[in-house]
Structure formats: C-alpha cells, structure tokens
Short mmCIF file of C-alpha atoms in Angstrom, two decimals:
data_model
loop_
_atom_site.label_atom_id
_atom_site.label_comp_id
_atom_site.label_asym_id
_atom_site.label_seq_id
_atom_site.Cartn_x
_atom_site.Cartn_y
_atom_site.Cartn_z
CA UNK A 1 300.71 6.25 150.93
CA UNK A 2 298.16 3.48 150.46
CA UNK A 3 299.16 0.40 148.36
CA UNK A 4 299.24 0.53 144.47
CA UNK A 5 296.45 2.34 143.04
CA UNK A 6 295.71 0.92 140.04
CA UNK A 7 294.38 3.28 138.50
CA UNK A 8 297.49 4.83 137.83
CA UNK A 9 298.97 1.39 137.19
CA UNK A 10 296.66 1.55 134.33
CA UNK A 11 296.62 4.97 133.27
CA UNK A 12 300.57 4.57 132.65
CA UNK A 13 299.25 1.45 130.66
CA UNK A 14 297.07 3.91 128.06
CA UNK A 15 300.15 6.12 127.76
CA UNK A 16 302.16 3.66 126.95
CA UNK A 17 299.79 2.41 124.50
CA UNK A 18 299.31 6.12 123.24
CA UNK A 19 303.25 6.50 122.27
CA UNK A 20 303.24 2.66 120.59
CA UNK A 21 300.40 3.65 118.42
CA UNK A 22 301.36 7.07 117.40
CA UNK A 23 304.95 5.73 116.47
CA UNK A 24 303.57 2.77 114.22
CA UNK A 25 299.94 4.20 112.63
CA UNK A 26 299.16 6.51 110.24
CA UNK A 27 296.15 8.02 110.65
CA UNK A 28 296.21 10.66 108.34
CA UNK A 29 292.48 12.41 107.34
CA UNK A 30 290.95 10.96 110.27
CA UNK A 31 289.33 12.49 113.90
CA UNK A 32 292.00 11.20 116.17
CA UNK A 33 294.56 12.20 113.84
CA UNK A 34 295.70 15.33 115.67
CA UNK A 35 295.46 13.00 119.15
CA UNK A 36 297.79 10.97 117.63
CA UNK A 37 300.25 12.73 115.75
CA UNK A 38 300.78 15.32 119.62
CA UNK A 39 301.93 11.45 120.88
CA UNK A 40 304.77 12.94 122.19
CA UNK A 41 303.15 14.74 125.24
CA UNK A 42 302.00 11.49 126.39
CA UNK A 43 305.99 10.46 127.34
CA UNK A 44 305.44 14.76 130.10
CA UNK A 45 302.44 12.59 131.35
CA UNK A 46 304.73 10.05 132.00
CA UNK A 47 306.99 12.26 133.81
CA UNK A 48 304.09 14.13 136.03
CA UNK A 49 303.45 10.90 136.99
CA UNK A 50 306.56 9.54 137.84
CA UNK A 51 307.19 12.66 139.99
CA UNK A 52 303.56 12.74 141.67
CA UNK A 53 304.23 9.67 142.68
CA UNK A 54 307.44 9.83 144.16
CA UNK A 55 306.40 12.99 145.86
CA UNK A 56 304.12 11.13 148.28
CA UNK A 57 306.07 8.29 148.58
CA UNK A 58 308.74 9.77 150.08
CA UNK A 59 308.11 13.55 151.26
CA UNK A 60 308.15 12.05 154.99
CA UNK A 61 311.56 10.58 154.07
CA UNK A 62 312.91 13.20 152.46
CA UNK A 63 312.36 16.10 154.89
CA UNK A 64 315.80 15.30 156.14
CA UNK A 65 318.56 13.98 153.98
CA UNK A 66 320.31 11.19 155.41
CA UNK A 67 322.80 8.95 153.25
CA UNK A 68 321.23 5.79 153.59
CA UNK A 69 317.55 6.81 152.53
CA UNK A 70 319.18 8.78 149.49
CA UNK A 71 321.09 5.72 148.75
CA UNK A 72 318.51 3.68 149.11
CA UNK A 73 315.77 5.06 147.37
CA UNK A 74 319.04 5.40 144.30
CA UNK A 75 319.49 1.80 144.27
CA UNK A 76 315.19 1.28 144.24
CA UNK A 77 315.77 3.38 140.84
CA UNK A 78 318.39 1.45 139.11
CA UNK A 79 316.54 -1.80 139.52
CA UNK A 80 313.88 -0.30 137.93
CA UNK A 81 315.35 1.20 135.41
CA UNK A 82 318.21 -0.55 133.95
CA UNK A 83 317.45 -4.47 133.44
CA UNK A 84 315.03 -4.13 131.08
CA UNK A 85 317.45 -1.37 129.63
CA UNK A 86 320.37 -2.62 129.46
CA UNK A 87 319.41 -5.55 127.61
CA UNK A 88 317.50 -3.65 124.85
CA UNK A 89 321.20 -1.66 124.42
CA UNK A 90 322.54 -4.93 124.15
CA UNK A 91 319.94 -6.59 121.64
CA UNK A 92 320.18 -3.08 119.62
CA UNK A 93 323.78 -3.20 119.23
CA UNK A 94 324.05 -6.91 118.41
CA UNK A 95 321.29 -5.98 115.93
CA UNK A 96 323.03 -3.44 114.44
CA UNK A 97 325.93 -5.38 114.26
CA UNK A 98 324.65 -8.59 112.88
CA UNK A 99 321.85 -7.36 110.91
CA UNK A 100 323.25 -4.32 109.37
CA UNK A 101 326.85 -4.90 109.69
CA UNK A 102 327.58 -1.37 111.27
CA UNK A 103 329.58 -1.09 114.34
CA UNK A 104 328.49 0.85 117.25
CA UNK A 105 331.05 3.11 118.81
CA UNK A 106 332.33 3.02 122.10
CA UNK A 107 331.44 6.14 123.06
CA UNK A 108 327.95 5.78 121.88
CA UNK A 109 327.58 2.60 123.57
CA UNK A 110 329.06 4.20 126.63
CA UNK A 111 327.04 7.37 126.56
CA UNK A 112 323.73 4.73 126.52
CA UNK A 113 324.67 2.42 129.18
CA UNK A 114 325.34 5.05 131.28
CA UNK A 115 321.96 7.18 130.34
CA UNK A 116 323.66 10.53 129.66
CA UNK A 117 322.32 11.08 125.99
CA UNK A 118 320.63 13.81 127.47
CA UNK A 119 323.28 16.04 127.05
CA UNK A 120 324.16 15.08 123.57
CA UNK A 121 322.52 15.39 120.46
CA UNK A 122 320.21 12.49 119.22
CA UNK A 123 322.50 11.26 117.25
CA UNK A 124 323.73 8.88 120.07
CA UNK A 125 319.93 7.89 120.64
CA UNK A 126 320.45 3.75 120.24
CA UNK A 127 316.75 4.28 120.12
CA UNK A 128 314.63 7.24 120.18
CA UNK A 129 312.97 6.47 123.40
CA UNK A 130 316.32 6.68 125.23
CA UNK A 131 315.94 10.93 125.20
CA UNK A 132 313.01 10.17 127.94
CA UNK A 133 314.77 7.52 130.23
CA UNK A 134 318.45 9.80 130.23
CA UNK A 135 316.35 12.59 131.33
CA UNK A 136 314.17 10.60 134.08
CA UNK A 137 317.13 9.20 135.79
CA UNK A 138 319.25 12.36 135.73
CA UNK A 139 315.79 13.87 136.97
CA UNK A 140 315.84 11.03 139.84
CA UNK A 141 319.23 11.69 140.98
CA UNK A 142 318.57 15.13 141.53
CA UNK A 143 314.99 14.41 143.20
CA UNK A 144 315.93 13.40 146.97
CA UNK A 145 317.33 17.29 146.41
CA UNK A 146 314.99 19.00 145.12
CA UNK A 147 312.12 17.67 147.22
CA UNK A 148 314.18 18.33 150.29
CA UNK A 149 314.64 22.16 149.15
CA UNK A 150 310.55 21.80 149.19
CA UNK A 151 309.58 20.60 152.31
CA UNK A 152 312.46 22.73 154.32
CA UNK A 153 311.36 25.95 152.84
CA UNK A 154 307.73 25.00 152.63
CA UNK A 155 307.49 25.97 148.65
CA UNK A 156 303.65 25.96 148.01
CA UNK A 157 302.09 23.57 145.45
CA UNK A 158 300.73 26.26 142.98
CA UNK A 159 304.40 27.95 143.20
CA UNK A 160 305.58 24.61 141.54
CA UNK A 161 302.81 24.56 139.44
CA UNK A 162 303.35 27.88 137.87
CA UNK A 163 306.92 27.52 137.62
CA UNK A 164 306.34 24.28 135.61
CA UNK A 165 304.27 26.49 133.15
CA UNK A 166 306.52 29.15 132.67
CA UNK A 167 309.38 27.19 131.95
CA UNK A 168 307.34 25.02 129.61
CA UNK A 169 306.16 27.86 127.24
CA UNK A 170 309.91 29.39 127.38
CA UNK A 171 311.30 25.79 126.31
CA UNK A 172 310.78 26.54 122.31
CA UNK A 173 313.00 29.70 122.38
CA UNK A 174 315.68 28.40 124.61
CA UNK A 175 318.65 28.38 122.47
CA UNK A 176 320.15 24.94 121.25
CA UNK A 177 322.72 23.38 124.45
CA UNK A 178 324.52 19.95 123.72
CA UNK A 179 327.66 18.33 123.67
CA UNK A 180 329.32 18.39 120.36
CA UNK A 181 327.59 21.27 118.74
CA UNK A 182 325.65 18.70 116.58
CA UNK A 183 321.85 20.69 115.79
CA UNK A 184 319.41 20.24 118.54
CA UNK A 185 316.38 17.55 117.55
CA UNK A 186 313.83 19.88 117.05
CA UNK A 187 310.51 17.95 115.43
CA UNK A 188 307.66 20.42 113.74
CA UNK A 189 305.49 19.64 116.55
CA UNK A 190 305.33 22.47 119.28
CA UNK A 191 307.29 21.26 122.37
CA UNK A 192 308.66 18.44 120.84
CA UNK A 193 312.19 18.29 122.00
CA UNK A 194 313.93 14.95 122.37
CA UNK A 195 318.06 15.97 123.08
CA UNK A 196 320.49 18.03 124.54
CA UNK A 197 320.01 19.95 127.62
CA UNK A 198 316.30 21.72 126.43
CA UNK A 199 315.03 17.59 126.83
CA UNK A 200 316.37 18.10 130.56
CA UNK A 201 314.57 20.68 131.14
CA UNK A 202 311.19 19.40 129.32
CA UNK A 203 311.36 16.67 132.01
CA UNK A 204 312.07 18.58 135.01
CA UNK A 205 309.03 21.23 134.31
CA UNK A 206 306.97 17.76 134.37
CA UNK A 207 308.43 17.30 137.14
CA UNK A 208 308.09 20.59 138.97
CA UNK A 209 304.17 19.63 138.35
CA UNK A 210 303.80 16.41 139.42
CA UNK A 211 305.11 17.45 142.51
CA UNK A 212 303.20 20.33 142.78
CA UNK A 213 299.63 18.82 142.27
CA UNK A 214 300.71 16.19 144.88
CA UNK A 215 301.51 19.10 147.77
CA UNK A 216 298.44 20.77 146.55
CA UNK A 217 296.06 20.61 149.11
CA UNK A 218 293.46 18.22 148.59
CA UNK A 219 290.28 20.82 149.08
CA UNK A 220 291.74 22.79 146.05
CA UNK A 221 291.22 19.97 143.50
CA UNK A 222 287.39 20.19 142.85
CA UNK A 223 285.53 17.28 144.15
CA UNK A 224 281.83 17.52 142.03
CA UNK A 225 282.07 14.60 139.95
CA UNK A 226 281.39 16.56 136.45
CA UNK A 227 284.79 18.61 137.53
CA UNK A 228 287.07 15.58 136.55
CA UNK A 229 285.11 14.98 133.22
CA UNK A 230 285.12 18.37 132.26
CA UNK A 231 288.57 17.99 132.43
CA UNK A 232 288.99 14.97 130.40
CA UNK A 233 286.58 16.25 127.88
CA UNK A 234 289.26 19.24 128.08
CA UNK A 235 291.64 17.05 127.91
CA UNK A 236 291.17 15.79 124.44
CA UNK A 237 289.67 18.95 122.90
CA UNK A 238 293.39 20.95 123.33
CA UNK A 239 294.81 18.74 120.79
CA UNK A 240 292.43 20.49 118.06
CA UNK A 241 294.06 23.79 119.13
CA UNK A 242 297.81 24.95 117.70
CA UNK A 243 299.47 25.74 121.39
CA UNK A 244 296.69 23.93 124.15
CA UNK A 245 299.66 21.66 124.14
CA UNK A 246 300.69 23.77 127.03
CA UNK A 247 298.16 22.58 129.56
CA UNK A 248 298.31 19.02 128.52
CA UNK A 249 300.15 18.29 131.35
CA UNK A 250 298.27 20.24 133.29
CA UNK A 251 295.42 18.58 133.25
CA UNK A 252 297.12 14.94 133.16
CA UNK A 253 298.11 16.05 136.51
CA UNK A 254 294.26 17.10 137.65
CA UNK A 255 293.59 13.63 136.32
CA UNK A 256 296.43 11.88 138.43
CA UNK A 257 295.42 13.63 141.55
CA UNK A 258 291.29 12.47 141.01
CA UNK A 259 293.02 8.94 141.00
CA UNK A 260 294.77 9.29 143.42
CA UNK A 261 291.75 10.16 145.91
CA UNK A 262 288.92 8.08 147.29
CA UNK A 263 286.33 9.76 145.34
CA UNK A 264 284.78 6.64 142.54
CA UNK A 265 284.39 7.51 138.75
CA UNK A 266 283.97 5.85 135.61
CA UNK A 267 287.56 7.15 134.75
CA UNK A 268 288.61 5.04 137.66
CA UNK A 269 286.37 2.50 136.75
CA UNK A 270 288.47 1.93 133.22
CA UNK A 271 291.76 2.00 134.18
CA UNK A 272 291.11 -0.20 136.80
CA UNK A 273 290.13 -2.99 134.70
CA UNK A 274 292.28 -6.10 133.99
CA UNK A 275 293.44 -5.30 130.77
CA UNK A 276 294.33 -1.87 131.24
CA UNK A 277 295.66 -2.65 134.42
CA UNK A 278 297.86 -5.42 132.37
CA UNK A 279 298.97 -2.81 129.90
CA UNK A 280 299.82 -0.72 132.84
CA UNK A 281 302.10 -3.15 134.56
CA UNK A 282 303.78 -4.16 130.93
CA UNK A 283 304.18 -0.16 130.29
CA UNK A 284 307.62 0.29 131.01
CA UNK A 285 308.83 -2.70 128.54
CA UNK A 286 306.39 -1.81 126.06
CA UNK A 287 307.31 1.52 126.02
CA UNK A 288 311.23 0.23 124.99
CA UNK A 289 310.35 -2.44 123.30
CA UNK A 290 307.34 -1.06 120.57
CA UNK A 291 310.30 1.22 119.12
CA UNK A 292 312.38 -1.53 118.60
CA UNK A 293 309.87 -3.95 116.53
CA UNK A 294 308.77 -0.91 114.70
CA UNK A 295 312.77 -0.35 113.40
CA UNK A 296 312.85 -3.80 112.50
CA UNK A 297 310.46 -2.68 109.32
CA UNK A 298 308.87 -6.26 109.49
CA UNK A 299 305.84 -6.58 106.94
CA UNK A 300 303.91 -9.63 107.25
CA UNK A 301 300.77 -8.55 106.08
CA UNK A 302 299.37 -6.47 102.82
CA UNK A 303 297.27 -3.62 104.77
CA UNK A 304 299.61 -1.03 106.30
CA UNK A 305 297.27 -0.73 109.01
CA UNK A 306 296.41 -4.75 109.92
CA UNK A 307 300.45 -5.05 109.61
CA UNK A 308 300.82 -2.10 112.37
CA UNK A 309 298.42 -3.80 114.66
CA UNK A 310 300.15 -7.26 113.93
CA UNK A 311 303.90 -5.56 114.98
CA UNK A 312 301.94 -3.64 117.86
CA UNK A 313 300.24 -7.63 118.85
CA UNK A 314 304.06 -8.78 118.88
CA UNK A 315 305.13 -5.54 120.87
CA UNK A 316 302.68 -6.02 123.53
CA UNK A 317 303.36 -10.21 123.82
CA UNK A 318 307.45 -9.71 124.14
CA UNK A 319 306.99 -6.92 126.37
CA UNK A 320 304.66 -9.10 128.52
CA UNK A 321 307.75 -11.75 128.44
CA UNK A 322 310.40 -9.16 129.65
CA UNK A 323 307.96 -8.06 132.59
CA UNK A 324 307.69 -11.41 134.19
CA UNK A 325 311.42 -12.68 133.22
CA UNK A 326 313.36 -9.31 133.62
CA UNK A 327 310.65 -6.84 135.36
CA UNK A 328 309.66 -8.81 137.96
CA UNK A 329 312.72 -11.25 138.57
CA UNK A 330 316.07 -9.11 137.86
CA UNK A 331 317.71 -6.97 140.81
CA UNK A 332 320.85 -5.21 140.26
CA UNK A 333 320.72 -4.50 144.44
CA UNK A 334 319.02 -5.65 147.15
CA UNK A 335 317.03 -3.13 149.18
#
C-alpha cells in the first residue's frame, strides 16, 4: 500500500463534517434538507472505509494467522481508538455528575469503557455516537478472522459485495436482539439502527463492502473519467428517493476505490486540499466531540442557525486540540 492518500484522509474529513452538521442544523424546507436529515449513512461510509482500508493494508499479513501480527495489528487499534475515548467517557460522566447531579452507574460506565454497548440497548449510550465505535471495534477484533477466511478460500469481491446488500435490505425486519429486553432504537429513518445486535450487523455489512470493493479487481471499476461523476451525481440524487438509501454505501465505496487509484479528478482535487485534508485528520475527535458540545445546549447567540455554526466553530477548534495533544501524542502500547 502506498503512503496516506489523502484523499481519503479528507473524504473521512467531509463525513465527519456531514454527521456534526446534521446533528446540530435544522434545515427544514430547504434543498439539502433530505441530504441532511439521511446523516446517519454517512457514520456506513465511515465503516466501508475503515474496512477498505484495512483490507489492503494487511491482506498480505493476514493470509496466515500468526499471534504476533493479530496481536499486533489489536494493539495498533486500541491506540487509535481509546485515548481520545476514554477521556470523553470520563469528561461525560464528570459532566453528568457535576453539572446535572446524576450519578452514572457502574455498569453503564463499565459497559462504555469497555465498548460493548453494542449489545445493549441505547440506553447505556454515554453518548449517541458510542453505538458506531462499540460496533467498529467488536468489528476489528473479528477482522484478522474474517479476512483470513477470504484470502484462504479465495471469496470473490462481488460475493462480498452482494452479501453486504442482502443483509443490508434484510436489517429493517430483523427482529429486535439486546441485552435486557429494553426496545431496540429504531429512528423513523430507513436503516437507521443505532443498538443492540441489528447495529452489529449494520457495521459488518459495511464492512463486508469495503472489503469487497478493495479485492475487486481494479479493471472492473470503470476508469472514463465521467464514470466517477456519474456516480457522485448518483450519489446525492438517492437521498430524494424513499429506499436509494440502500446503495449509499455502495457507491461511497465506488468513490473510495477512484481514490484510491492513480487516475486524477476534481473529486481528488477537493479532498486533497488543506482544509479538507485538516478536517480529515481532526475527523475522529470531531466526530466524538461535536455530540458532546451539542448536549451541552449552549446558546450564545440569537439566530438558531449563527448559534449552530458558533457550537460547530468550537467543535471543530477542541477537536483540533485533542488531535495534536491526545491523537497524535497518547499510546496505550508500543508497536
């Protein structure tokens, strides 16, 4: 694998952005309403990615399963994960605990720190973002698995790719699986589940895509220029439709694999540039941290909508802090 591309560096950036902006704004009556209010897809981009990536990083190492690459590439996953993490449980539970006199339970505390609200019901989400990080890591310990079941009996690409579809459009009729029997976080929007075991599965059909596109040969992605914005143009025109929803992912993952290539385009062009590229890098703290400030209910200014892009403005400068204090500098193990 070549070094970062940044183009994906920033393309994680604009999803990030994507969720921060459909949590906080209102954009009721206008165009890029129904862009905004699907938000939610943007965290199954996040996944495709995630698993694209890690797909060609480490399909040579993973065509055998030995401990110490397994253990490795575990460890390489915690340090990404949990420092930024851990100390957003911690500010969230002194917050609660200061600010709103409650007490948080032990075994919601526990059940966070250890990122197994997956299997519960959001009820123990310390905040609502947690559904998509429980899911990702229970996703990555699984991974040096799964992609070893791939290479050793050569599963093809579009095999993935069509698996990841047809458990997708089974997900809203899968019946309700979490511990505690507490109802199953079901929002209005199609495919919009956030808890208990259905949010596991969510993630792993994003998964089961990423991968895919990245063993898909490289002749079957088309290579005509007016292919990838076709797409894109595709792209945005399925969130005007009730169930295109679907094939979001889909085509994120078309999109991922153009940037992933040699082949130049404006697309490229844009999320290359230094401040998506700075969103991109800040994308992981922003994408805890925005949810945060936004529970916080601060209102500094009159206009609903100057006072969301104020608390958005604050988002995006304290998540810049914990990249280059906790991002950057924090290492649970050395690898």
């Amino acid at each position: 694998m070549r070094h970062e591309i940044k183009s994906l560096t920033g393309l994680r950036g604009i999803v990030a952005l994507w969720v921060t902006f459909a949590h906080f704004c209102n954009f009721n009556d206008l165009w890029i309403e129904p862009v905004m209010v699907k938000g939610y897809v943007a965290v199954d981009i996040f996944f495709v990615l995630s698993a694209f990536l890690l797909s060609i990083s480490y399909s040579k190492k993973f065509q055998s399963l030995f401990f110490d690459d397994v253990k490795i590439f575990y460890k390489r996953r915690i340090n990404r994960i949990y420092p930024v993490y851990f100390v957003s449980v911690i500010l969230i539970v002194v917050f609660t605990i200061i600010l709103l006199a409650k007490n948080t339970s032990w075994s919601e505390f526990l059940i966070n720190i250890l990122l197994i609200q997956c299997f519960f019901s959001s009820d123990y989400l310390l905040n609502i973002v947690y559904w998509s990080l429980s899911t990702e890591w229970i996703s990555y310990l699984i991974f040096p698995f799964i992609l070893w079941t791939i290479l050793r009996y050569k599963i093809k690409g579009w095999f993935l790719i069509i698996i990841s579809l047809v458990i997708r459009s089974m997900l809203p009729y899968i019946p309700d699986i979490n511990i505690g029997n507490s109802p199953l976080y079901r929002s209005y929007e199609y495919l919009d589940t956030i808890s208990g075991i259905n949010s596991l599965i969510r993630t792993l059909s994003s998964y089961f895509l990423g991968i895919g596109i990245a063993f898909l040969p490289e002749w079957k992605i088309k290579k005509n220029i007016f292919f990838i914005y076709g797409i894109v143009v595709l792209f945005f025109l399925l969130f005007y439709t009730e169930k295109g929803i679907l094939f979001i992912p889909l085509l994120s993952a078309i999109i991922i694999k153009h940037l992933n290539s040699e082949k130049a385009s404006l697309i490229k062009l844009f999320l290359e540039t230094k401040i998506v590229y700075f969103l991109g890098n800040i994308s992981y703290s922003l994408y805890i941290i925005h949810y945060i400030v936004k529970k916080q209910n601060i209102i500094l200014l009159n206009s609903r909508h100057f006072n969301d892009f104020l608390m958005i403005s604050v988002s995006i400068l304290i998540s810049y802090f914990s990249y280059i204090l906790i991002e950057r500098k924090v290492k649970i193990f050395k690898t």
